[in-house]
PDB file of C-alpha atoms in Angstrom:
ATOM      1  CA  MET A   9      13.044  -6.841 -13.855  1.00  0.00           C
ATOM      2  CA  LYS A  10      12.412  -3.182 -13.023  1.00  0.00           C
ATOM      3  CA  ILE A  11      12.742  -2.285  -9.371  1.00  0.00           C
ATOM      4  CA  MET A  12      10.525   0.201  -7.561  1.00  0.00           C
ATOM      5  CA  ASN A  13      11.259   1.620  -4.134  1.00  0.00           C
ATOM      6  CA  CYS A  14       8.267   1.128  -1.844  1.00  0.00           C
ATOM      7  CA  PRO A  15       8.244   3.746   0.968  1.00  0.00           C
ATOM      8  CA  LEU A  16       7.155   1.032   3.447  1.00  0.00           C
ATOM      9  CA  ASN A  17       8.991  -2.076   2.251  1.00  0.00           C
ATOM     10  CA  GLY A  18      12.021  -0.824   0.321  1.00  0.00           C
ATOM     11  CA  PRO A  19      13.097  -1.911  -3.178  1.00  0.00           C
ATOM     12  CA  ARG A  20      10.863  -4.576  -4.701  1.00  0.00           C
ATOM     13  CA  ASN A  21      10.304  -6.127  -8.127  1.00  0.00           C
ATOM     14  CA  ILE A  22       7.899  -4.053 -10.221  1.00  0.00           C
ATOM     15  CA  SER A  23       5.649  -7.127 -10.586  1.00  0.00           C
ATOM     16  CA  GLU A  24       4.613  -6.669  -6.936  1.00  0.00           C
ATOM     17  CA  PHE A  25       3.059  -3.275  -7.715  1.00  0.00           C
ATOM     18  CA  VAL A  26      -0.244  -2.230  -9.232  1.00  0.00           C
ATOM     19  CA  TYR A  27      -0.825   1.118 -10.952  1.00  0.00           C
ATOM     20  CA  GLY A  28      -3.583   3.203  -9.369  1.00  0.00           C
ATOM     21  CA  GLY A  29      -3.997   6.250 -11.627  1.00  0.00           C
ATOM     22  CA  GLU A  30      -2.950   9.858 -11.428  1.00  0.00           C
ATOM     23  CA  VAL A  31      -3.255  11.804  -8.180  1.00  0.00           C
ATOM     24  CA  LYS A  32      -6.009  14.353  -8.801  1.00  0.00           C
ATOM     25  CA  THR A  33      -8.123  16.581  -6.600  1.00  0.00           C
ATOM     26  CA  MET A  34     -11.547  15.050  -6.218  1.00  0.00           C
ATOM     27  CA  PRO A  35     -14.303  17.473  -7.188  1.00  0.00           C
ATOM     28  CA  ASN A  36     -17.258  17.788  -4.837  1.00  0.00           C
ATOM     29  CA  SER A  37     -19.458  14.997  -6.149  1.00  0.00           C
ATOM     30  CA  LEU A  38     -22.542  16.764  -4.777  1.00  0.00           C
ATOM     31  CA  THR A  39     -22.102  19.951  -6.760  1.00  0.00           C
ATOM     32  CA  CYS A  40     -19.876  19.165  -9.763  1.00  0.00           C
ATOM     33  CA  SER A  41     -21.136  18.566 -13.272  1.00  0.00           C
ATOM     34  CA  ASP A  42     -21.226  15.120 -14.875  1.00  0.00           C
ATOM     35  CA  LYS A  43     -18.393  16.213 -17.158  1.00  0.00           C
ATOM     36  CA  GLU A  44     -16.187  17.208 -14.213  1.00  0.00           C
ATOM     37  CA  TRP A  45     -16.882  13.895 -12.485  1.00  0.00           C
ATOM     38  CA  ALA A  46     -16.214  11.871 -15.659  1.00  0.00           C
ATOM     39  CA  ASP A  47     -13.000  13.842 -16.141  1.00  0.00           C
ATOM     40  CA  TYR A  48     -11.928  12.936 -12.598  1.00  0.00           C
ATOM     41  CA  VAL A  49     -12.871   9.245 -12.823  1.00  0.00           C
ATOM     42  CA  PHE A  50     -12.033   8.276 -16.399  1.00  0.00           C
ATOM     43  CA  TYR A  51      -9.673  10.706 -18.144  1.00  0.00           C
ATOM     44  CA  SER A  52      -5.992  11.444 -17.819  1.00  0.00           C
ATOM     45  CA  ASP A  53      -3.886  14.087 -19.558  1.00  0.00           C
ATOM     46  CA  ASN A  54      -1.517  11.618 -21.263  1.00  0.00           C
ATOM     47  CA  THR A  55       1.258  14.160 -21.787  1.00  0.00           C
ATOM     48  CA  ILE A  56       5.015  13.707 -21.628  1.00  0.00           C
ATOM     49  CA  ARG A  57       6.044  15.007 -18.223  1.00  0.00           C
ATOM     50  CA  VAL A  58       6.704  13.952 -14.651  1.00  0.00           C
ATOM     51  CA  ILE A  59       3.371  12.905 -13.168  1.00  0.00           C
ATOM     52  CA  THR A  60       2.240  12.077  -9.652  1.00  0.00           C
ATOM     53  CA  GLU A  61       0.557   8.697  -9.452  1.00  0.00           C
ATOM     54  CA  TRP A  62      -1.005   6.280  -6.992  1.00  0.00           C
ATOM     55  CA  TRP A  63       0.752   2.911  -6.747  1.00  0.00           C
ATOM     56  CA  TYR A  64      -0.152  -0.127  -4.656  1.00  0.00           C
ATOM     57  CA  HIS A  65       2.224  -2.689  -3.169  1.00  0.00           C
ATOM     58  CA  SER A  66       0.066  -5.788  -3.363  1.00  0.00           C
ATOM     59  CA  ALA A  67       2.093  -7.965  -0.961  1.00  0.00           C
ATOM     60  CA  SER A  68       1.518  -5.551   1.918  1.00  0.00           C
ATOM     61  CA  GLY A  69      -1.738  -3.891   0.813  1.00  0.00           C
ATOM     62  CA  TYR A  70      -0.078  -0.466   0.904  1.00  0.00           C
ATOM     63  CA  TRP A  71      -1.009   2.551  -1.252  1.00  0.00           C
ATOM     64  CA  PHE A  72       1.597   5.226  -1.844  1.00  0.00           C
ATOM     65  CA  ILE A  73       2.494   8.017  -4.257  1.00  0.00           C
ATOM     66  CA  ALA A  74       5.184   7.968  -6.942  1.00  0.00           C
ATOM     67  CA  GLU A  75       6.548  10.665  -9.233  1.00  0.00           C
ATOM     68  CA  ARG A  76       7.328   9.134 -12.615  1.00  0.00           C
ATOM     69  CA  HIS A  77       8.304  10.454 -16.059  1.00  0.00           C
ATOM     70  CA  THR A  78       5.792   9.226 -18.619  1.00  0.00           C
ATOM     71  CA  ALA A  79       8.327   8.925 -21.443  1.00  0.00           C
ATOM     72  CA  SER A  80      11.473   7.575 -19.767  1.00  0.00           C
ATOM     73  CA  ASP A  81       9.472   5.639 -17.126  1.00  0.00           C
ATOM     74  CA  GLU A  82      12.053   6.781 -14.600  1.00  0.00           C
ATOM     75  CA  ILE A  83      10.718   6.927 -11.036  1.00  0.00           C
ATOM     76  CA  PHE A  84      12.105   9.976  -9.234  1.00  0.00           C
ATOM     77  CA  LYS A  85      10.449   9.742  -5.867  1.00  0.00           C
ATOM     78  CA  THR A  86       8.046   7.558  -3.870  1.00  0.00           C
ATOM     79  CA  TYR A  87       6.442   8.599  -0.595  1.00  0.00           C
ATOM     80  CA  ASP A  88       3.675   7.906   1.891  1.00  0.00           C
ATOM     81  CA  PRO A  89       0.330   9.520   1.004  1.00  0.00           C
ATOM     82  CA  SER A  90       0.253  11.212   4.425  1.00  0.00           C
ATOM     83  CA  GLU A  91       2.666  13.776   2.910  1.00  0.00           C
ATOM     84  CA  LEU A  92      -0.190  15.027   0.711  1.00  0.00           C
ATOM     85  CA  PHE A  93      -3.284  13.898   2.583  1.00  0.00           C
ATOM     86  CA  ASN A  94      -3.355  14.478   6.314  1.00  0.00           C
ATOM     87  CA  GLU A  95      -7.054  14.814   7.000  1.00  0.00           C
ATOM     88  CA  ARG A  96     -10.225  13.107   5.958  1.00  0.00           C
ATOM     89  CA  ILE A  97     -12.121  14.897   3.181  1.00  0.00           C
ATOM     90  CA  GLU A  98     -15.808  15.344   3.920  1.00  0.00           C
ATOM     91  CA  PHE A  99     -18.384  17.023   1.763  1.00  0.00           C
ATOM     92  CA  GLU A 100     -20.997  18.919   3.695  1.00  0.00           C
ATOM     93  CA  SER A 101     -24.335  17.527   2.598  1.00  0.00           C
ATOM     94  CA  LYS A 102     -25.464  14.138   1.431  1.00  0.00           C
ATOM     95  CA  PRO A 103     -27.063  13.740  -1.999  1.00  0.00           C
ATOM     96  CA  GLU A 104     -30.807  13.341  -2.217  1.00  0.00           C
ATOM     97  CA  PRO A 105     -31.740   9.666  -2.721  1.00  0.00           C
ATOM     98  CA  VAL A 106     -32.727   9.030  -6.312  1.00  0.00           C
ATOM     99  CA  GLU A 107     -36.215   7.620  -6.643  1.00  0.00           C
ATOM    100  CA  GLU A 108     -36.545   4.746  -9.049  1.00  0.00           C
ATOM    101  CA  LYS A 109     -39.260   5.316 -11.591  1.00  0.00           C
ATOM    102  CA  SER A 110     -41.354   2.361 -12.653  1.00  0.00           C
ATOM    103  CA  ALA A 111     -41.577   1.819 -16.398  1.00  0.00           C
TER     104      ALA A 111
ATOM    105  CA  MET B  14     -22.160 -12.352  22.631  1.00  0.00           C
ATOM    106  CA  ALA B  15     -19.500 -14.565  24.130  1.00  0.00           C
ATOM    107  CA  PHE B  16     -17.134 -14.133  21.194  1.00  0.00           C
ATOM    108  CA  PHE B  17     -16.576 -10.982  19.235  1.00  0.00           C
ATOM    109  CA  ASN B  18     -15.368 -13.092  16.348  1.00  0.00           C
ATOM    110  CA  LEU B  19     -16.181 -16.678  15.443  1.00  0.00           C
ATOM    111  CA  SER B  20     -12.520 -17.333  14.644  1.00  0.00           C
ATOM    112  CA  ALA B  21     -11.755 -17.103  18.350  1.00  0.00           C
ATOM    113  CA  ILE B  22     -13.351 -20.520  18.825  1.00  0.00           C
ATOM    114  CA  PRO B  23     -10.388 -22.893  18.459  1.00  0.00           C
ATOM    115  CA  ASN B  24     -12.321 -26.008  17.469  1.00  0.00           C
ATOM    116  CA  ALA B  25     -14.038 -24.145  14.604  1.00  0.00           C
ATOM    117  CA  ARG B  26     -10.744 -23.472  12.825  1.00  0.00           C
ATOM    118  CA  ARG B  27      -9.196 -25.565  10.142  1.00  0.00           C
ATOM    119  CA  SER B  28      -6.109 -25.304   7.989  1.00  0.00           C
ATOM    120  CA  MET B  29      -6.276 -24.993   4.211  1.00  0.00           C
ATOM    121  CA  VAL B  30      -3.173 -27.157   3.900  1.00  0.00           C
ATOM    122  CA  SER B  31      -3.610 -30.682   2.617  1.00  0.00           C
ATOM    123  CA  GLU B  32      -0.960 -33.325   3.422  1.00  0.00           C
ATOM    124  CA  ALA B  33       0.533 -31.290   6.277  1.00  0.00           C
ATOM    125  CA  ALA B  34       2.841 -34.177   7.164  1.00  0.00           C
ATOM    126  CA  ILE B  35       4.775 -33.829   3.901  1.00  0.00           C
ATOM    127  CA  ASN B  36       8.478 -33.244   4.493  1.00  0.00           C
ATOM    128  CA  LEU B  37      11.052 -33.965   1.860  1.00  0.00           C
ATOM    129  CA  SER B  38      14.177 -32.549   3.435  1.00  0.00           C
ATOM    130  CA  PRO B  39      16.100 -33.790   6.506  1.00  0.00           C
ATOM    131  CA  VAL B  40      17.646 -30.342   7.144  1.00  0.00           C
ATOM    132  CA  ILE B  41      14.598 -28.114   6.666  1.00  0.00           C
ATOM    133  CA  THR B  42      11.517 -28.753   8.762  1.00  0.00           C
ATOM    134  CA  MET B  43       8.084 -27.326   8.148  1.00  0.00           C
ATOM    135  CA  GLY B  44       5.116 -27.001  10.466  1.00  0.00           C
ATOM    136  CA  ASP B  45       1.605 -25.803   9.762  1.00  0.00           C
ATOM    137  CA  ILE B  46       0.352 -23.454  12.513  1.00  0.00           C
ATOM    138  CA  SER B  47      -2.654 -22.100  10.612  1.00  0.00           C
ATOM    139  CA  VAL B  48      -5.024 -22.996  13.466  1.00  0.00           C
ATOM    140  CA  SER B  49      -2.936 -21.243  16.144  1.00  0.00           C
ATOM    141  CA  ALA B  50      -4.691 -18.232  17.654  1.00  0.00           C
ATOM    142  CA  ARG B  51      -3.952 -14.834  16.171  1.00  0.00           C
ATOM    143  CA  VAL B  52      -5.514 -11.423  16.137  1.00  0.00           C
ATOM    144  CA  GLY B  53      -4.873  -8.219  14.203  1.00  0.00           C
ATOM    145  CA  PHE B  54      -5.565  -4.531  14.794  1.00  0.00           C
ATOM    146  CA  ARG B  55      -5.316  -1.529  12.564  1.00  0.00           C
ATOM    147  CA  GLY B  56      -5.912   2.154  13.101  1.00  0.00           C
ATOM    148  CA  LYS B  57      -4.356   5.257  14.611  1.00  0.00           C
ATOM    149  CA  GLY B  58      -5.264   4.041  18.096  1.00  0.00           C
ATOM    150  CA  ALA B  59      -3.903   0.498  17.670  1.00  0.00           C
ATOM    151  CA  LEU B  60      -0.402   1.131  19.077  1.00  0.00           C
ATOM    152  CA  ASN B  61      -1.769   2.766  22.229  1.00  0.00           C
ATOM    153  CA  PHE B  62      -4.430   0.105  22.623  1.00  0.00           C
ATOM    154  CA  LEU B  63      -1.764  -2.610  22.627  1.00  0.00           C
ATOM    155  CA  LYS B  64       0.368  -0.643  25.081  1.00  0.00           C
ATOM    156  CA  GLU B  65      -2.578  -0.227  27.459  1.00  0.00           C
ATOM    157  CA  ASN B  66      -3.097  -3.979  27.335  1.00  0.00           C
ATOM    158  CA  GLY B  67       0.522  -4.744  28.180  1.00  0.00           C
ATOM    159  CA  PHE B  68       1.931  -5.425  24.717  1.00  0.00           C
ATOM    160  CA  SER B  69       4.887  -3.337  23.648  1.00  0.00           C
ATOM    161  CA  ALA B  70       4.998  -3.374  19.855  1.00  0.00           C
ATOM    162  CA  PRO B  71       8.130  -2.858  17.732  1.00  0.00           C
ATOM    163  CA  ASP B  72       9.099   0.787  17.121  1.00  0.00           C
ATOM    164  CA  LYS B  73       9.238   0.559  13.343  1.00  0.00           C
ATOM    165  CA  PRO B  74       7.120  -1.062  10.621  1.00  0.00           C
ATOM    166  CA  ASN B  75       8.268  -4.419   9.259  1.00  0.00           C
ATOM    167  CA  GLN B  76       9.679  -5.491  12.615  1.00  0.00           C
ATOM    168  CA  ALA B  77       8.534  -8.325  14.887  1.00  0.00           C
ATOM    169  CA  LYS B  78       8.957  -8.857  18.619  1.00  0.00           C
ATOM    170  CA  MET B  79       8.403 -11.913  20.784  1.00  0.00           C
ATOM    171  CA  THR B  80       6.652 -11.375  24.116  1.00  0.00           C
ATOM    172  CA  GLU B  81       7.412 -13.335  27.283  1.00  0.00           C
ATOM    173  CA  LEU B  82       4.205 -15.287  26.732  1.00  0.00           C
ATOM    174  CA  GLY B  83       5.523 -16.477  23.361  1.00  0.00           C
ATOM    175  CA  ILE B  84       3.182 -14.295  21.313  1.00  0.00           C
ATOM    176  CA  CYS B  85       4.849 -12.792  18.270  1.00  0.00           C
ATOM    177  CA  ILE B  86       3.840  -9.153  17.596  1.00  0.00           C
ATOM    178  CA  LEU B  87       4.209  -8.165  13.956  1.00  0.00           C
ATOM    179  CA  ARG B  88       4.175  -4.492  13.036  1.00  0.00           C
ATOM    180  CA  LEU B  89       3.173  -4.577   9.369  1.00  0.00           C
ATOM    181  CA  SER B  90       2.812  -0.823   8.867  1.00  0.00           C
ATOM    182  CA  ASN B  91       2.715   2.302  11.028  1.00  0.00           C
ATOM    183  CA  THR B  92      -0.805   1.472  12.154  1.00  0.00           C
ATOM    184  CA  GLU B  93      -1.215  -2.291  11.607  1.00  0.00           C
ATOM    185  CA  PHE B  94      -0.328  -5.017  14.116  1.00  0.00           C
ATOM    186  CA  TRP B  95      -0.799  -8.772  14.152  1.00  0.00           C
ATOM    187  CA  LEU B  96      -0.338 -10.914  17.265  1.00  0.00           C
ATOM    188  CA  ILE B  97       0.464 -14.539  16.567  1.00  0.00           C
ATOM    189  CA  ASP B  98       0.395 -17.212  19.232  1.00  0.00           C
ATOM    190  CA  SER B  99       2.721 -19.619  17.456  1.00  0.00           C
ATOM    191  CA  SER B 100       2.730 -22.093  20.371  1.00  0.00           C
ATOM    192  CA  ASN B 101      -1.101 -21.963  20.505  1.00  0.00           C
ATOM    193  CA  THR B 102      -1.087 -21.833  24.306  1.00  0.00           C
ATOM    194  CA  ASN B 103      -2.463 -18.306  24.818  1.00  0.00           C
ATOM    195  CA  GLN B 104      -5.977 -18.618  23.476  1.00  0.00           C
ATOM    196  CA  SER B 105      -7.490 -16.757  26.457  1.00  0.00           C
ATOM    197  CA  VAL B 106      -5.033 -13.835  26.115  1.00  0.00           C
ATOM    198  CA  ILE B 107      -5.783 -13.421  22.405  1.00  0.00           C
ATOM    199  CA  GLU B 108      -9.489 -13.797  23.079  1.00  0.00           C
ATOM    200  CA  SER B 109      -9.620 -11.155  25.815  1.00  0.00           C
ATOM    201  CA  LEU B 110      -7.563  -8.741  23.701  1.00  0.00           C
ATOM    202  CA  GLU B 111      -9.986  -9.273  20.865  1.00  0.00           C
ATOM    203  CA  LEU B 112     -12.925  -8.516  23.139  1.00  0.00           C
ATOM    204  CA  ALA B 113     -11.189  -5.471  24.656  1.00  0.00           C
ATOM    205  CA  SER B 114     -10.824  -3.904  21.203  1.00  0.00           C
ATOM    206  CA  ASN B 115     -14.573  -3.886  20.682  1.00  0.00           C
ATOM    207  CA  GLY B 116     -15.792  -0.296  20.619  1.00  0.00           C
ATOM    208  CA  GLN B 117     -12.327   1.267  20.980  1.00  0.00           C
ATOM    209  CA  ASP B 118     -11.779   4.527  19.143  1.00  0.00           C
ATOM    210  CA  ALA B 119      -9.623   4.261  15.977  1.00  0.00           C
ATOM    211  CA  VAL B 120      -8.901   0.553  16.585  1.00  0.00           C
ATOM    212  CA  TYR B 121     -10.181  -1.803  13.922  1.00  0.00           C
ATOM    213  CA  ARG B 122     -10.135  -5.569  14.317  1.00  0.00           C
ATOM    214  CA  LEU B 123      -8.560  -7.499  11.420  1.00  0.00           C
ATOM    215  CA  TYR B 124      -9.805 -10.930  10.488  1.00  0.00           C
ATOM    216  CA  CYS B 125      -6.363 -12.410   9.990  1.00  0.00           C
ATOM    217  CA  GLN B 126      -7.280 -15.642  11.800  1.00  0.00           C
ATOM    218  CA  HIS B 127      -9.152 -17.090   8.859  1.00  0.00           C
ATOM    219  CA  SER B 128      -7.750 -14.932   6.065  1.00  0.00           C
ATOM    220  CA  HIS B 129      -4.255 -16.421   6.239  1.00  0.00           C
ATOM    221  CA  GLY B 130      -2.409 -19.704   6.558  1.00  0.00           C
ATOM    222  CA  ALA B 131       0.667 -19.704   8.817  1.00  0.00           C
ATOM    223  CA  PHE B 132       3.780 -21.919   8.638  1.00  0.00           C
ATOM    224  CA  ILE B 133       6.971 -22.338  10.589  1.00  0.00           C
ATOM    225  CA  VAL B 134       9.899 -23.174   8.324  1.00  0.00           C
ATOM    226  CA  SER B 135      13.202 -23.936   9.984  1.00  0.00           C
ATOM    227  CA  GLY B 136      16.730 -25.080   9.130  1.00  0.00           C
ATOM    228  CA  ALA B 137      20.304 -23.853   8.643  1.00  0.00           C
ATOM    229  CA  PRO B 138      20.054 -23.341   4.835  1.00  0.00           C
ATOM    230  CA  ILE B 139      16.742 -21.454   5.141  1.00  0.00           C
ATOM    231  CA  ALA B 140      17.951 -18.275   3.375  1.00  0.00           C
ATOM    232  CA  ASP B 141      19.424 -20.300   0.487  1.00  0.00           C
ATOM    233  CA  MET B 142      16.159 -22.161   0.156  1.00  0.00           C
ATOM    234  CA  PHE B 143      14.105 -18.971   0.037  1.00  0.00           C
ATOM    235  CA  ALA B 144      16.522 -17.475  -2.508  1.00  0.00           C
ATOM    236  CA  LYS B 145      15.092 -19.995  -4.987  1.00  0.00           C
ATOM    237  CA  ILE B 146      11.568 -18.610  -4.702  1.00  0.00           C
ATOM    238  CA  CYS B 147      11.850 -15.072  -3.337  1.00  0.00           C
ATOM    239  CA  ALA B 148      13.556 -11.986  -4.831  1.00  0.00           C
ATOM    240  CA  VAL B 149      14.303 -10.322  -1.487  1.00  0.00           C
ATOM    241  CA  ASP B 150      17.669 -11.139   0.124  1.00  0.00           C
ATOM    242  CA  LEU B 151      16.772 -13.061   3.282  1.00  0.00           C
ATOM    243  CA  ASN B 152      20.334 -13.756   4.453  1.00  0.00           C
ATOM    244  CA  ILE B 153      20.929 -12.826   8.098  1.00  0.00           C
ATOM    245  CA  ASP B 154      23.219  -9.890   7.082  1.00  0.00           C
ATOM    246  CA  SER B 155      20.377  -8.046   5.362  1.00  0.00           C
ATOM    247  CA  PHE B 156      17.379  -9.735   6.988  1.00  0.00           C
ATOM    248  CA  SER B 157      18.198  -9.639  10.672  1.00  0.00           C
ATOM    249  CA  GLU B 158      16.408 -11.192  13.639  1.00  0.00           C
ATOM    250  CA  GLY B 159      12.898  -9.817  14.020  1.00  0.00           C
ATOM    251  CA  ALA B 160      12.804  -8.481  10.459  1.00  0.00           C
ATOM    252  CA  ILE B 161       9.681  -8.799   8.315  1.00  0.00           C
ATOM    253  CA  ALA B 162       9.515  -8.963   4.513  1.00  0.00           C
ATOM    254  CA  GLN B 163       6.148  -8.545   2.814  1.00  0.00           C
ATOM    255  CA  THR B 164       6.835  -9.751  -0.671  1.00  0.00           C
ATOM    256  CA  SER B 165       6.199 -12.292  -3.381  1.00  0.00           C
ATOM    257  CA  VAL B 166       7.198 -15.887  -2.580  1.00  0.00           C
ATOM    258  CA  ALA B 167       6.811 -18.501  -5.330  1.00  0.00           C
ATOM    259  CA  ARG B 168       4.743 -15.830  -7.117  1.00  0.00           C
ATOM    260  CA  VAL B 169       2.164 -15.438  -4.372  1.00  0.00           C
ATOM    261  CA  ASN B 170       2.061 -12.739  -1.702  1.00  0.00           C
ATOM    262  CA  ALA B 171       3.486 -13.693   1.654  1.00  0.00           C
ATOM    263  CA  ILE B 172       4.721 -12.229   4.918  1.00  0.00           C
ATOM    264  CA  ILE B 173       8.057 -13.640   6.092  1.00  0.00           C
ATOM    265  CA  VAL B 174       9.341 -13.091   9.635  1.00  0.00           C
ATOM    266  CA  ARG B 175      12.792 -14.091  10.934  1.00  0.00           C
ATOM    267  CA  MET B 176      12.382 -15.259  14.507  1.00  0.00           C
ATOM    268  CA  GLU B 177      14.736 -14.065  17.240  1.00  0.00           C
ATOM    269  CA  GLY B 178      17.444 -15.616  19.428  1.00  0.00           C
ATOM    270  CA  ASP B 179      18.017 -19.360  19.168  1.00  0.00           C
ATOM    271  CA  LYS B 180      15.237 -19.493  16.573  1.00  0.00           C
ATOM    272  CA  SER B 181      17.073 -17.183  14.161  1.00  0.00           C
ATOM    273  CA  SER B 182      17.138 -19.869  11.469  1.00  0.00           C
ATOM    274  CA  THR B 183      13.354 -20.137  11.679  1.00  0.00           C
ATOM    275  CA  PHE B 184      10.978 -18.211   9.447  1.00  0.00           C
ATOM    276  CA  LEU B 185       7.324 -17.603  10.172  1.00  0.00           C
ATOM    277  CA  VAL B 186       5.491 -17.491   6.836  1.00  0.00           C
ATOM    278  CA  LEU B 187       1.950 -16.173   6.380  1.00  0.00           C
ATOM    279  CA  SER B 188       0.034 -16.303   3.144  1.00  0.00           C
ATOM    280  CA  ASP B 189      -3.556 -15.787   2.076  1.00  0.00           C
ATOM    281  CA  SER B 190      -5.659 -18.860   2.846  1.00  0.00           C
ATOM    282  CA  ALA B 191      -6.486 -19.172  -0.867  1.00  0.00           C
ATOM    283  CA  THR B 192      -2.785 -19.622  -1.700  1.00  0.00           C
ATOM    284  CA  ALA B 193      -1.682 -21.387   1.509  1.00  0.00           C
ATOM    285  CA  ASP B 194      -1.899 -24.947   0.187  1.00  0.00           C
ATOM    286  CA  TYR B 195      -0.034 -24.028  -3.008  1.00  0.00           C
ATOM    287  CA  LEU B 196       2.673 -22.200  -1.038  1.00  0.00           C
ATOM    288  CA  TRP B 197       3.038 -25.099   1.420  1.00  0.00           C
ATOM    289  CA  HIS B 198       3.768 -27.516  -1.426  1.00  0.00           C
ATOM    290  CA  SER B 199       6.018 -24.982  -3.172  1.00  0.00           C
ATOM    291  CA  LEU B 200       8.076 -24.615   0.011  1.00  0.00           C
ATOM    292  CA  ALA B 201       8.268 -28.391   0.405  1.00  0.00           C
ATOM    293  CA  ASP B 202       9.429 -28.662  -3.210  1.00  0.00           C
ATOM    294  CA  ALA B 203      12.063 -25.952  -2.687  1.00  0.00           C
ATOM    295  CA  ALA B 204      13.258 -27.690   0.508  1.00  0.00           C
ATOM    296  CA  SER B 205      13.600 -31.094  -1.143  1.00  0.00           C
ATOM    297  CA  GLU B 206      16.922 -30.093  -2.737  1.00  0.00           C
ATOM    298  CA  PHE B 207      18.576 -29.674   0.675  1.00  0.00           C
ATOM    299  CA  VAL B 208      19.687 -33.060   1.943  1.00  0.00           C
TER     300      VAL B 208
END
């Protein structure tokens, strides 16, 4: 069994963790293009390097960040997301409600 | 509204555990305390809110502390706290705390009363028994009094707490209500070896 070090709970079996995707900067959903939004939601670079990822410890409901090499699968560092995110992100205006068109 | 949360009404609660009387081991005893009062709070203001209401929470996450009233305070993360009245004699205290949290800034009420089953498992070989079903070392040397482990037990998620003082060979076990009955029988099965 692989072991991952949870920043909150310490070393735990890898089966207790769920992968949550790469850490990316969210584009402003109000102003970005569909392509930019799709790129943010669906696509990843898939290159061989150390990447920064979201991981979730399911037994404690805790999200954190891990730095992992995509080829060796070695985990170099895990830490609390507050190290990267320390304030709530708000976008200034709300989108216009989309009117449903009848067929 | 007399009650902020329906779960505060004791006679409306029920345990998910069937055959609660099951006990296969003479040296390990198990008790179902799923209907005992409990309340949870999360948020940046939760620690201060508890302090203002006379509850001093543990300093670090994954630590538990017993109050003089017999309410166990679990600190499950930096900003999440559960209060468990294992003796089920402090309903009014839990209830008033629950009401006091209503409208507080950065304090969010958690519905842990009906989301989880709660058990008391006790006996000298408790750590050996849990070693059969849990990957975390729960021996007293590495899992001291008041320690909490949030981990997988018998392949389902659970919160394990080692009680303090003369109850140091007692574990409080919490698991999602959907898995509580399964875990109860798994624990009974694991205990049956110890005679």
